Tab-separated table of C-alpha atoms in Angstrom:
chain	number	residue	atom	x	y	z
A	22	MET	CA	-26.508	-58.122	36.013
A	23	SER	CA	-26.127	-61.357	37.211
A	24	SER	CA	-28.935	-62.492	39.387
A	25	PRO	CA	-31.724	-64.743	37.842
A	26	SER	CA	-34.249	-61.914	37.943
A	27	ARG	CA	-32.374	-59.643	36.510
A	28	ARG	CA	-31.054	-62.072	33.416
A	29	TYR	CA	-35.271	-62.296	32.925
A	30	ALA	CA	-35.209	-58.649	32.795
A	31	ASP	CA	-32.054	-58.668	30.437
A	32	ARG	CA	-33.492	-60.533	27.413
A	33	PRO	CA	-32.966	-59.608	23.823
A	34	GLU	CA	-36.697	-59.431	22.737
A	35	LEU	CA	-36.915	-56.916	25.723
A	36	ALA	CA	-34.323	-54.773	23.948
A	37	PRO	CA	-36.770	-52.016	22.458
A	38	LEU	CA	-38.582	-51.694	25.656
A	39	TRP	CA	-35.140	-50.886	27.578
A	40	GLN	CA	-33.773	-48.487	24.290
A	41	ALA	CA	-36.818	-46.486	24.331
A	42	ALA	CA	-36.696	-46.050	28.318
A	43	HIS	CA	-33.290	-45.100	28.142
A	44	HIS	CA	-34.057	-42.450	25.309
A	45	ARG	CA	-37.096	-41.397	27.115
A	46	LEU	CA	-35.719	-41.070	30.513
A	47	SER	CA	-32.468	-39.247	29.354
A	48	ALA	CA	-34.404	-36.743	28.248
A	49	GLY	CA	-34.390	-34.830	31.339
A	50	ARG	CA	-37.876	-34.208	31.487
A	51	PRO	CA	-41.059	-35.522	33.568
A	52	VAL	CA	-42.172	-39.389	32.021
A	53	SER	CA	-45.232	-41.132	32.485
A	54	ARG	CA	-45.172	-43.385	29.307
A	55	LEU	CA	-43.298	-44.722	26.742
A	56	ARG	CA	-43.694	-45.882	23.432
A	57	VAL	CA	-42.303	-48.743	22.296
A	58	GLY	CA	-41.746	-50.876	19.101
A	59	PRO	CA	-41.527	-52.656	16.645
A	60	LEU	CA	-42.021	-55.602	19.297
A	61	THR	CA	-40.720	-59.264	17.801
A	62	PRO	CA	-43.785	-61.651	18.542
A	63	GLU	CA	-41.437	-63.142	21.440
A	64	GLY	CA	-41.060	-59.439	22.407
A	65	ARG	CA	-44.833	-58.735	22.876
A	66	SER	CA	-44.954	-61.890	24.931
A	67	ALA	CA	-42.099	-61.522	27.112
A	68	LEU	CA	-43.613	-57.485	27.933
A	69	ALA	CA	-47.062	-59.211	28.253
A	70	ASP	CA	-45.322	-61.354	30.845
A	71	LEU	CA	-43.485	-58.912	32.422
A	72	LEU	CA	-46.469	-56.705	33.077
A	73	GLY	CA	-48.385	-59.364	33.757
A	74	LEU	CA	-51.164	-58.312	30.848
A	75	ASP	CA	-53.698	-60.764	30.090
A	76	ARG	CA	-53.286	-60.424	26.468
A	77	LEU	CA	-50.195	-59.812	24.443
A	78	PRO	CA	-49.725	-55.925	23.442
A	79	ASP	CA	-49.467	-54.714	19.589
A	80	ALA	CA	-46.186	-54.395	18.023
A	81	TYR	CA	-46.068	-50.626	18.513
A	82	THR	CA	-47.371	-50.300	22.127
A	83	SER	CA	-47.800	-47.537	25.089
A	84	VAL	CA	-46.153	-48.431	28.230
A	85	ASP	CA	-47.336	-47.101	31.393
A	86	LEU	CA	-43.999	-46.360	33.444
A	87	ALA	CA	-45.514	-46.610	36.602
A	88	ARG	CA	-46.498	-49.979	36.047
A	89	LEU	CA	-43.514	-50.788	34.653
A	90	ASP	CA	-41.673	-49.766	37.738
A	91	THR	CA	-43.875	-51.841	40.059
A	92	ALA	CA	-43.224	-54.976	37.867
A	93	LEU	CA	-39.686	-54.362	37.803
A	94	LEU	CA	-39.254	-53.784	41.477
A	95	GLU	CA	-40.925	-56.796	42.327
A	96	ILE	CA	-38.955	-58.736	39.889
A	97	CYS	CA	-35.269	-57.564	40.628
A	98	GLY	CA	-35.705	-54.922	43.344
A	99	ASP	CA	-34.846	-52.220	41.509
A	100	GLY	CA	-36.904	-49.430	40.000
A	101	VAL	CA	-36.942	-48.803	36.000
A	102	ARG	CA	-34.029	-46.211	36.218
A	103	ALA	CA	-31.546	-48.552	38.035
A	104	VAL	CA	-32.576	-51.560	35.656
A	105	VAL	CA	-32.269	-49.401	32.447
A	106	ALA	CA	-29.064	-48.121	33.235
A	107	ASP	CA	-27.714	-51.364	33.994
A	108	ILE	CA	-28.885	-53.028	30.846
A	109	VAL	CA	-28.316	-50.077	28.309
A	110	GLY	CA	-26.226	-48.024	30.152
A	111	PRO	CA	-25.433	-44.727	32.147
A	112	LEU	CA	-29.026	-42.159	32.374
A	113	GLY	CA	-28.672	-38.834	30.591
A	114	ASP	CA	-30.331	-35.270	30.866
A	115	ARG	CA	-30.726	-33.942	27.758
A	116	ALA	CA	-32.516	-31.124	28.928
A	117	ALA	CA	-29.632	-30.091	31.603
A	118	GLU	CA	-27.105	-30.377	28.591
A	119	ARG	CA	-29.087	-27.948	26.352
A	120	GLU	CA	-29.288	-25.711	29.111
A	121	ALA	CA	-25.467	-25.987	29.957
A	122	GLU	CA	-24.437	-25.508	26.092
A	123	GLN	CA	-26.734	-22.419	25.673
A	124	THR	CA	-24.997	-21.049	29.172
A	125	ARG	CA	-22.092	-22.050	27.279
A	126	ARG	CA	-22.487	-20.388	23.960
A	127	ALA	CA	-23.801	-16.704	26.026
A	128	ASP	CA	-20.682	-17.041	28.171
A	129	LEU	CA	-18.661	-17.298	24.835
A	130	TRP	CA	-20.251	-14.179	23.435
A	131	ALA	CA	-20.330	-12.261	26.603
A	132	TRP	CA	-16.486	-13.067	27.033
A	133	LEU	CA	-16.129	-11.468	23.163
A	134	GLU	CA	-17.929	-8.544	23.920
A	135	ALA	CA	-16.333	-7.452	26.685
A	136	HIS	CA	-12.697	-8.461	25.612
A	137	PRO	CA	-10.432	-5.500	26.021
A	138	THR	CA	-9.544	-5.901	22.237
A	139	VAL	CA	-13.338	-5.061	21.300
A	140	THR	CA	-14.289	-2.957	24.068
A	141	ALA	CA	-11.145	-0.473	23.423
A	142	GLN	CA	-12.052	0.042	20.208
A	143	PRO	CA	-15.985	0.292	19.745
A	144	ALA	CA	-15.789	-0.245	15.764
A	145	LEU	CA	-15.439	-3.876	16.182
A	146	ALA	CA	-18.957	-4.037	17.413
A	147	PRO	CA	-20.132	-4.869	14.072
A	148	TRP	CA	-17.769	-7.441	13.590
A	149	THR	CA	-18.669	-9.382	17.105
A	150	ALA	CA	-22.074	-9.099	16.311
A	151	GLN	CA	-21.585	-10.698	12.973
A	152	LEU	CA	-19.580	-13.423	14.521
A	153	ARG	CA	-22.259	-13.699	16.677
A	154	ARG	CA	-25.197	-14.044	13.737
A	155	THR	CA	-22.750	-16.534	11.965
A	156	GLY	CA	-22.759	-18.878	15.217
A	157	LEU	CA	-20.149	-21.341	16.630
A	158	ILE	CA	-17.543	-23.358	14.230
A	159	ALA	CA	-18.641	-26.778	13.608
A	160	GLY	CA	-21.241	-26.415	16.449
A	161	SER	CA	-17.935	-25.959	19.274
A	162	VAL	CA	-17.857	-23.649	22.098
A	163	ASP	CA	-14.206	-24.543	22.405
A	164	ARG	CA	-13.461	-24.186	18.787
A	165	THR	CA	-14.834	-21.094	18.442
A	166	ARG	CA	-13.131	-19.514	21.392
A	167	GLU	CA	-9.712	-21.266	20.544
A	168	SER	CA	-10.245	-19.577	17.101
A	169	LEU	CA	-11.356	-16.118	18.802
A	170	GLU	CA	-8.340	-16.195	21.007
A	171	GLN	CA	-6.405	-16.369	18.053
A	172	ALA	CA	-7.767	-13.691	16.310
A	173	LEU	CA	-7.858	-10.924	19.228
A	174	ARG	CA	-4.447	-12.019	19.800
A	175	THR	CA	-3.556	-11.269	16.351
A	176	LEU	CA	-5.790	-8.136	16.595
A	177	ALA	CA	-3.903	-7.009	19.838
A	178	ALA	CA	-0.291	-6.987	18.101
A	179	LEU	CA	-1.699	-4.897	15.020
A	180	PRO	CA	-0.956	-2.696	13.245
A	181	ALA	CA	2.947	-4.542	12.624
A	182	GLN	CA	5.984	-2.988	11.981
A	183	GLY	CA	6.048	-3.456	7.925
A	184	GLU	CA	6.877	-7.479	8.230
A	185	PRO	CA	5.704	-9.629	6.435
A	186	LEU	CA	2.878	-11.927	6.968
A	187	PRO	CA	4.668	-15.132	7.230
A	188	VAL	CA	7.064	-13.367	9.920
A	189	PHE	CA	4.276	-11.674	11.449
A	190	ALA	CA	2.322	-14.823	11.931
A	191	THR	CA	5.003	-16.873	13.511
A	192	ALA	CA	6.152	-13.854	16.153
A	193	VAL	CA	2.187	-13.712	17.138
A	194	LEU	CA	0.953	-17.332	16.427
A	195	SER	CA	4.230	-19.599	15.935
A	196	ASP	CA	3.031	-20.308	13.045
A	197	SER	CA	3.899	-19.119	9.572
A	198	HIS	CA	0.998	-20.170	7.654
A	199	ALA	CA	-1.623	-19.178	10.286
A	200	LEU	CA	-2.494	-16.021	8.341
A	201	ASP	CA	-2.501	-17.721	5.224
A	202	ASP	CA	-4.895	-16.448	2.269
A	203	GLY	CA	-7.938	-18.355	2.501
A	204	THR	CA	-7.767	-19.522	6.291
A	205	ARG	CA	-10.672	-19.387	8.769
A	206	LEU	CA	-8.339	-16.920	11.006
A	207	SER	CA	-7.340	-14.708	8.055
A	208	SER	CA	-10.744	-14.335	7.333
A	209	LEU	CA	-11.568	-13.746	10.884
A	210	ILE	CA	-9.245	-10.892	11.253
A	211	LEU	CA	-9.641	-9.364	7.676
A	212	ARG	CA	-13.364	-8.728	8.430
A	213	ALA	CA	-12.333	-7.246	11.902
A	214	LEU	CA	-9.907	-4.963	9.963
A	215	ALA	CA	-12.792	-4.097	7.635
A	216	ALA	CA	-14.957	-2.932	10.275
A	217	LEU	CA	-12.132	-1.507	11.581
A	218	HIS	CA	-11.418	0.600	8.738
A	219	GLU	CA	-14.910	0.948	7.731
A	220	THR	CA	-14.072	-0.732	4.366
A	221	PRO	CA	-16.064	-2.819	2.420
A	222	VAL	CA	-14.511	-6.750	3.197
A	223	PRO	CA	-12.256	-7.483	0.633
A	224	GLU	CA	-12.868	-9.968	-1.987
A	225	SER	CA	-10.030	-10.475	-4.075
A	226	ALA	CA	-6.421	-11.123	-3.285
A	227	ALA	CA	-5.398	-7.534	-4.169
A	228	ASP	CA	-8.047	-5.818	-1.831
A	229	ARG	CA	-6.887	-8.374	0.906
A	230	ARG	CA	-3.424	-7.265	0.330
A	231	ALA	CA	-4.124	-3.945	0.688
A	232	LEU	CA	-6.159	-4.237	3.880
A	233	TRP	CA	-2.912	-6.154	5.490
A	234	GLY	CA	-1.091	-3.070	3.981
A	235	ARG	CA	-3.219	-0.853	6.437
A	236	ALA	CA	-2.506	-2.810	9.538
A	237	GLY	CA	1.120	-2.558	9.209
A	238	ILE	CA	1.876	-6.096	6.967
A	239	ALA	CA	4.821	-5.495	4.398
A	240	ASP	CA	4.811	-1.935	4.090
A	241	ASP	CA	7.459	-0.415	2.086
A	242	ALA	CA	10.018	0.198	4.369
A	243	LEU	CA	11.196	3.557	2.222
A	244	SER	CA	7.916	4.875	1.240
A	245	THR	CA	6.152	4.381	4.518
A	246	THR	CA	6.343	7.742	6.531
A	247	VAL	CA	5.674	9.812	9.488
A	248	LEU	CA	5.689	13.577	9.836
A	249	THR	CA	7.129	15.064	12.704
A	250	ALA	CA	8.335	18.568	14.351
A	251	GLY	CA	10.149	19.767	17.132
A	252	PHE	CA	12.087	16.782	18.073
A	253	HIS	CA	15.796	17.440	19.783
A	254	PRO	CA	16.748	13.798	20.662
A	255	SER	CA	20.342	13.196	22.305
A	256	GLY	CA	22.840	10.811	20.741
A	257	SER	CA	25.331	10.580	17.946
A	258	GLY	CA	22.809	8.281	15.202
A	259	PRO	CA	22.148	9.863	11.749
A	260	LEU	CA	18.203	10.096	12.957
A	261	ALA	CA	19.389	11.927	16.181
A	262	ARG	CA	21.412	14.573	14.308
A	263	ALA	CA	18.653	14.970	11.465
A	264	LEU	CA	15.945	15.786	13.800
A	265	THR	CA	17.604	18.146	15.676
A	266	ALA	CA	19.131	19.822	12.502
A	267	TYR	CA	15.363	20.364	11.053
A	268	SER	CA	13.809	21.127	14.319
A	269	GLU	CA	16.543	23.611	14.642
A	270	ALA	CA	15.545	25.264	11.176
A	271	GLY	CA	11.937	25.242	11.939
A	272	HIS	CA	11.061	22.371	9.668
A	273	ALA	CA	9.128	19.296	9.646
A	274	ALA	CA	10.638	15.861	9.007
A	275	HIS	CA	9.511	12.513	7.322
A	276	LEU	CA	10.881	9.466	8.993
A	277	THR	CA	11.004	6.351	6.741
A	278	LEU	CA	9.453	2.978	8.506
A	279	ALA	CA	13.471	2.145	7.716
A	280	GLN	CA	14.798	4.627	9.550
A	281	LEU	CA	12.998	4.380	12.619
A	282	ARG	CA	13.687	0.370	12.532
A	283	THR	CA	17.103	0.838	12.589
A	284	PRO	CA	17.873	4.575	13.992
A	285	GLY	CA	21.131	4.346	15.505
A	286	ASP	CA	21.764	5.952	18.483
A	287	LEU	CA	18.893	7.861	19.293
A	288	ARG	CA	17.618	9.332	22.895
A	289	PHE	CA	14.208	11.072	23.332
A	290	PRO	CA	14.135	12.485	26.357
A	291	ALA	CA	11.157	12.012	28.273
A	292	GLN	CA	8.511	14.974	27.282
A	293	HIS	CA	5.344	15.982	26.566
A	294	VAL	CA	4.632	15.216	22.970
A	295	HIS	CA	1.604	16.369	20.902
A	296	ILE	CA	-0.009	13.913	18.223
A	297	THR	CA	-2.378	15.000	15.479
A	298	GLU	CA	-4.636	13.713	12.799
A	299	ASN	CA	-4.248	16.043	10.284
A	300	PRO	CA	-0.718	17.688	8.752
A	301	SER	CA	-2.214	21.371	8.961
A	302	ILE	CA	-2.536	21.553	12.645
A	303	LEU	CA	1.815	20.685	12.465
A	304	ALA	CA	1.866	23.058	9.893
A	305	LEU	CA	0.376	25.849	11.547
A	306	ALA	CA	2.573	25.294	14.760
A	307	LEU	CA	5.654	25.313	12.340
A	308	SER	CA	4.609	28.569	11.285
A	309	ARG	CA	3.869	30.415	14.228
A	310	PHE	CA	6.494	28.616	16.890
A	311	GLY	CA	9.249	28.222	14.044
A	312	PRO	CA	12.614	26.514	15.860
A	313	SER	CA	10.661	26.231	18.790
A	314	CYS	CA	7.904	24.462	17.967
A	315	PRO	CA	7.272	21.601	20.888
A	316	PRO	CA	7.371	17.997	19.912
A	317	MET	CA	4.642	16.771	17.396
A	318	VAL	CA	3.692	13.875	15.703
A	319	CYS	CA	1.114	13.785	12.717
A	320	THR	CA	-0.487	10.350	11.574
A	321	SER	CA	-2.479	11.974	8.564
A	322	GLY	CA	-5.233	9.670	9.426
A	323	TRP	CA	-4.933	6.609	10.589
A	324	PRO	CA	-1.498	5.550	11.795
A	325	ASN	CA	0.380	3.375	9.525
A	326	SER	CA	3.453	1.121	10.700
A	327	ALA	CA	5.941	4.187	10.710
A	328	ALA	CA	3.850	6.506	12.599
A	329	MET	CA	3.221	3.529	15.281
A	330	LEU	CA	7.123	2.686	15.761
A	331	LEU	CA	7.738	6.085	16.355
A	332	LEU	CA	4.857	6.282	19.284
A	333	ARG	CA	6.424	2.925	20.557
A	334	HIS	CA	9.672	4.410	20.393
A	335	LEU	CA	8.249	7.673	22.038
A	336	ALA	CA	6.661	5.687	25.126
A	337	ALA	CA	9.302	3.539	25.908
A	338	ALA	CA	11.507	6.965	26.715
A	339	ASP	CA	8.239	7.729	29.099
A	340	CYS	CA	7.182	10.426	26.872
A	341	ARG	CA	3.807	11.513	27.854
A	342	LEU	CA	1.496	11.315	24.298
A	343	HIS	CA	-1.476	13.395	24.147
A	344	TYR	CA	-3.699	12.902	20.911
A	345	HIS	CA	-5.945	14.968	18.911
A	346	GLY	CA	-8.308	14.224	15.750
A	347	ASP	CA	-11.082	15.258	14.449
A	348	LEU	CA	-14.321	15.057	16.235
A	349	ASP	CA	-16.219	12.980	13.564
A	350	GLY	CA	-16.912	9.130	13.349
A	351	GLU	CA	-13.901	8.314	11.765
A	352	GLY	CA	-11.879	10.462	14.364
A	353	LEU	CA	-13.271	8.744	17.258
A	354	ARG	CA	-12.488	5.453	15.542
A	355	ILE	CA	-8.674	6.552	14.892
A	356	ALA	CA	-8.623	7.981	18.086
A	357	ALA	CA	-9.587	4.759	19.894
A	358	HIS	CA	-7.310	2.782	17.828
A	359	ILE	CA	-4.494	4.949	19.110
A	360	LEU	CA	-5.281	5.246	22.668
A	361	ALA	CA	-5.655	1.219	22.573
A	362	LYS	CA	-2.417	0.686	21.597
A	363	THR	CA	-0.293	3.453	22.922
A	364	PRO	CA	-0.137	4.720	26.428
A	365	ALA	CA	-1.294	8.249	24.402
A	366	ARG	CA	-4.312	10.116	26.213
A	367	PRO	CA	-7.509	12.418	24.682
A	368	TRP	CA	-6.167	15.914	23.942
A	369	ARG	CA	-9.111	18.193	23.903
A	370	MET	CA	-11.679	15.286	22.626
A	371	THR	CA	-13.947	15.531	25.614
A	372	THR	CA	-17.888	15.840	25.237
A	373	ALA	CA	-17.493	19.615	26.821
A	374	ASP	CA	-14.649	20.241	23.829
A	375	TYR	CA	-16.830	19.597	21.160
A	376	LEU	CA	-20.241	20.982	22.320
A	377	THR	CA	-17.971	24.490	23.448
A	378	ALA	CA	-16.442	23.940	19.913
A	379	LEU	CA	-20.079	23.587	18.380
A	380	ARG	CA	-20.643	26.968	19.904
A	381	SER	CA	-18.041	29.096	18.525
A	382	ALA	CA	-17.243	27.319	15.202
A	383	GLN	CA	-18.934	27.495	11.591
A	384	PRO	CA	-20.818	23.729	11.421
A	385	GLY	CA	-18.913	21.526	10.052
A	386	PRO	CA	-19.631	18.443	7.616
A	387	ALA	CA	-21.936	15.076	8.734
A	388	PRO	CA	-20.113	13.204	10.968
A	389	GLY	CA	-21.085	9.641	8.999
A	390	ARG	CA	-21.105	6.941	10.891
A	391	ILE	CA	-20.381	7.229	14.547
A	392	THR	CA	-19.123	4.649	17.072
A	393	GLU	CA	-18.612	4.816	20.700
A	394	ALA	CA	-15.581	7.116	22.319
A	395	PRO	CA	-14.205	4.601	24.963
A	396	TRP	CA	-12.717	7.589	26.991
A	397	ASP	CA	-15.837	9.568	27.056
A	398	ARG	CA	-19.058	7.441	26.977
A	399	GLU	CA	-21.152	10.536	26.279
A	400	LEU	CA	-18.857	12.065	23.249
A	401	ALA	CA	-20.607	9.757	20.453
A	402	THR	CA	-24.480	10.392	21.769
A	403	ALA	CA	-23.273	14.448	21.537
A	404	LEU	CA	-22.048	13.612	17.984
A	405	ARG	CA	-25.461	12.087	16.993
A	406	GLU	CA	-27.653	14.590	18.539
A	407	ALA	CA	-25.777	17.476	16.825
A	408	GLY	CA	-25.156	16.107	13.562
A	409	THR	CA	-22.149	17.716	12.684
A	410	SER	CA	-18.402	17.044	12.605
A	411	VAL	CA	-15.703	19.335	14.266
A	412	VAL	CA	-12.690	19.037	12.540
A	413	GLU	CA	-9.279	19.791	13.696
A	414	GLU	CA	-8.829	22.844	11.575
A	415	GLN	CA	-11.714	24.369	13.372
A	416	VAL	CA	-10.121	24.500	16.771
A	417	ALA	CA	-6.773	25.107	15.409
A	418	GLU	CA	-6.567	28.387	17.756
A	419	ALA	CA	-7.431	25.703	20.947
A	420	LEU	CA	-4.555	23.580	19.698
A	421	LEU	CA	-1.759	26.145	19.363
A	422	GLY	CA	-2.916	27.855	22.485
A	423	ASP	CA	-1.859	24.527	24.635
A	424	LEU	CA	1.032	23.938	22.462
A	425	ALA	CA	2.022	27.893	23.552
A	426	VAL	CA	1.941	27.094	27.272
A	427	HIS	CA	4.354	23.877	26.512
A	428	VAL	CA	6.791	26.610	24.403
A	429	ARG	CA	6.807	29.062	27.166
A	430	ASN	CA	7.475	26.009	29.880
A	431	ARG	CA	10.621	24.987	27.988
A	432	ILE	CA	11.665	28.714	27.400
A	433	ARG	CA	11.860	29.281	31.194
A	434	ARG	CA	13.441	26.101	32.042
């Protein structure tokens, strides 16, 4: 502001006027009057001169914006907006900024709810809803998204393969302390795991360790096992020989996490592998087919790190994985978890399968809390409406019939 007229406007005694104008004009809303004050006696006189008033205004006064604009155009050749921006600084638009921030928040929550890790496991919906109710971290969309991206990256990598938490954190997040007890990220993930497994949010250190253990962190490599039957892998390693020997004898085999980590020469042929939730189905298959039992894996409920590692070995060998579990609330969550983490496909777990079983089986127990089934959008609705479960044992004959087809096909070959 180099001209005398501009210097006239930019007097210290008029500073309250320009500050008030800057604040109101930056609101992003129509402005017709400004509330100015307190003005010093010198400021009151300067404002009267500027506006051509016939008497001094009060220390707190209201200024008509159109009159101020006209006065400045006559004195400086610029309107009030240009003069205020020149004296105080660029004008903002708080309304537009608020709207943009609201849009960014809405986009953040929409991104979270549509994230593949979340949509693949509908049991996480209560977790995302709770995060939305809690709000932004430190009021920042960017900080919140960064934390959520780390949490989702971690959840996508779970269950782990029995490694300690610092080792897992280093592999996934490049920071051995990222998941230390008490960190915000650790809390985010534990809440997600609690929602996934439908357990209370852990409050004690022991409960937190137990929940991490369910996610495959620091599992005991010897006591963590997976039940199998019917595998005849090739290879000269001890696990290949043991699996073949058990299968030829018509027996099941418990494979430990330690064995699966270092299996030696173990080569699975590309084949159909059927996965069940309950050991009773595998036991029935062995009883019926004996040494001819087709390849089977039993998760015994939620799959532990040994089960997941075996399924990854099988997927790497181009095996076609077929999963069946109880048709109840927990069964849908387990199935969604396995289908999200492996290339397995549902086996007799459609709405049609459920309704057929209801017509031919005795009513089962109440299904409990029901979450959506990503592979069949109508299944959860059917469960809610019927209010009864169909557990694997109720459809055992149908499952064994499917297995018999694979047995006959193998014999023909």
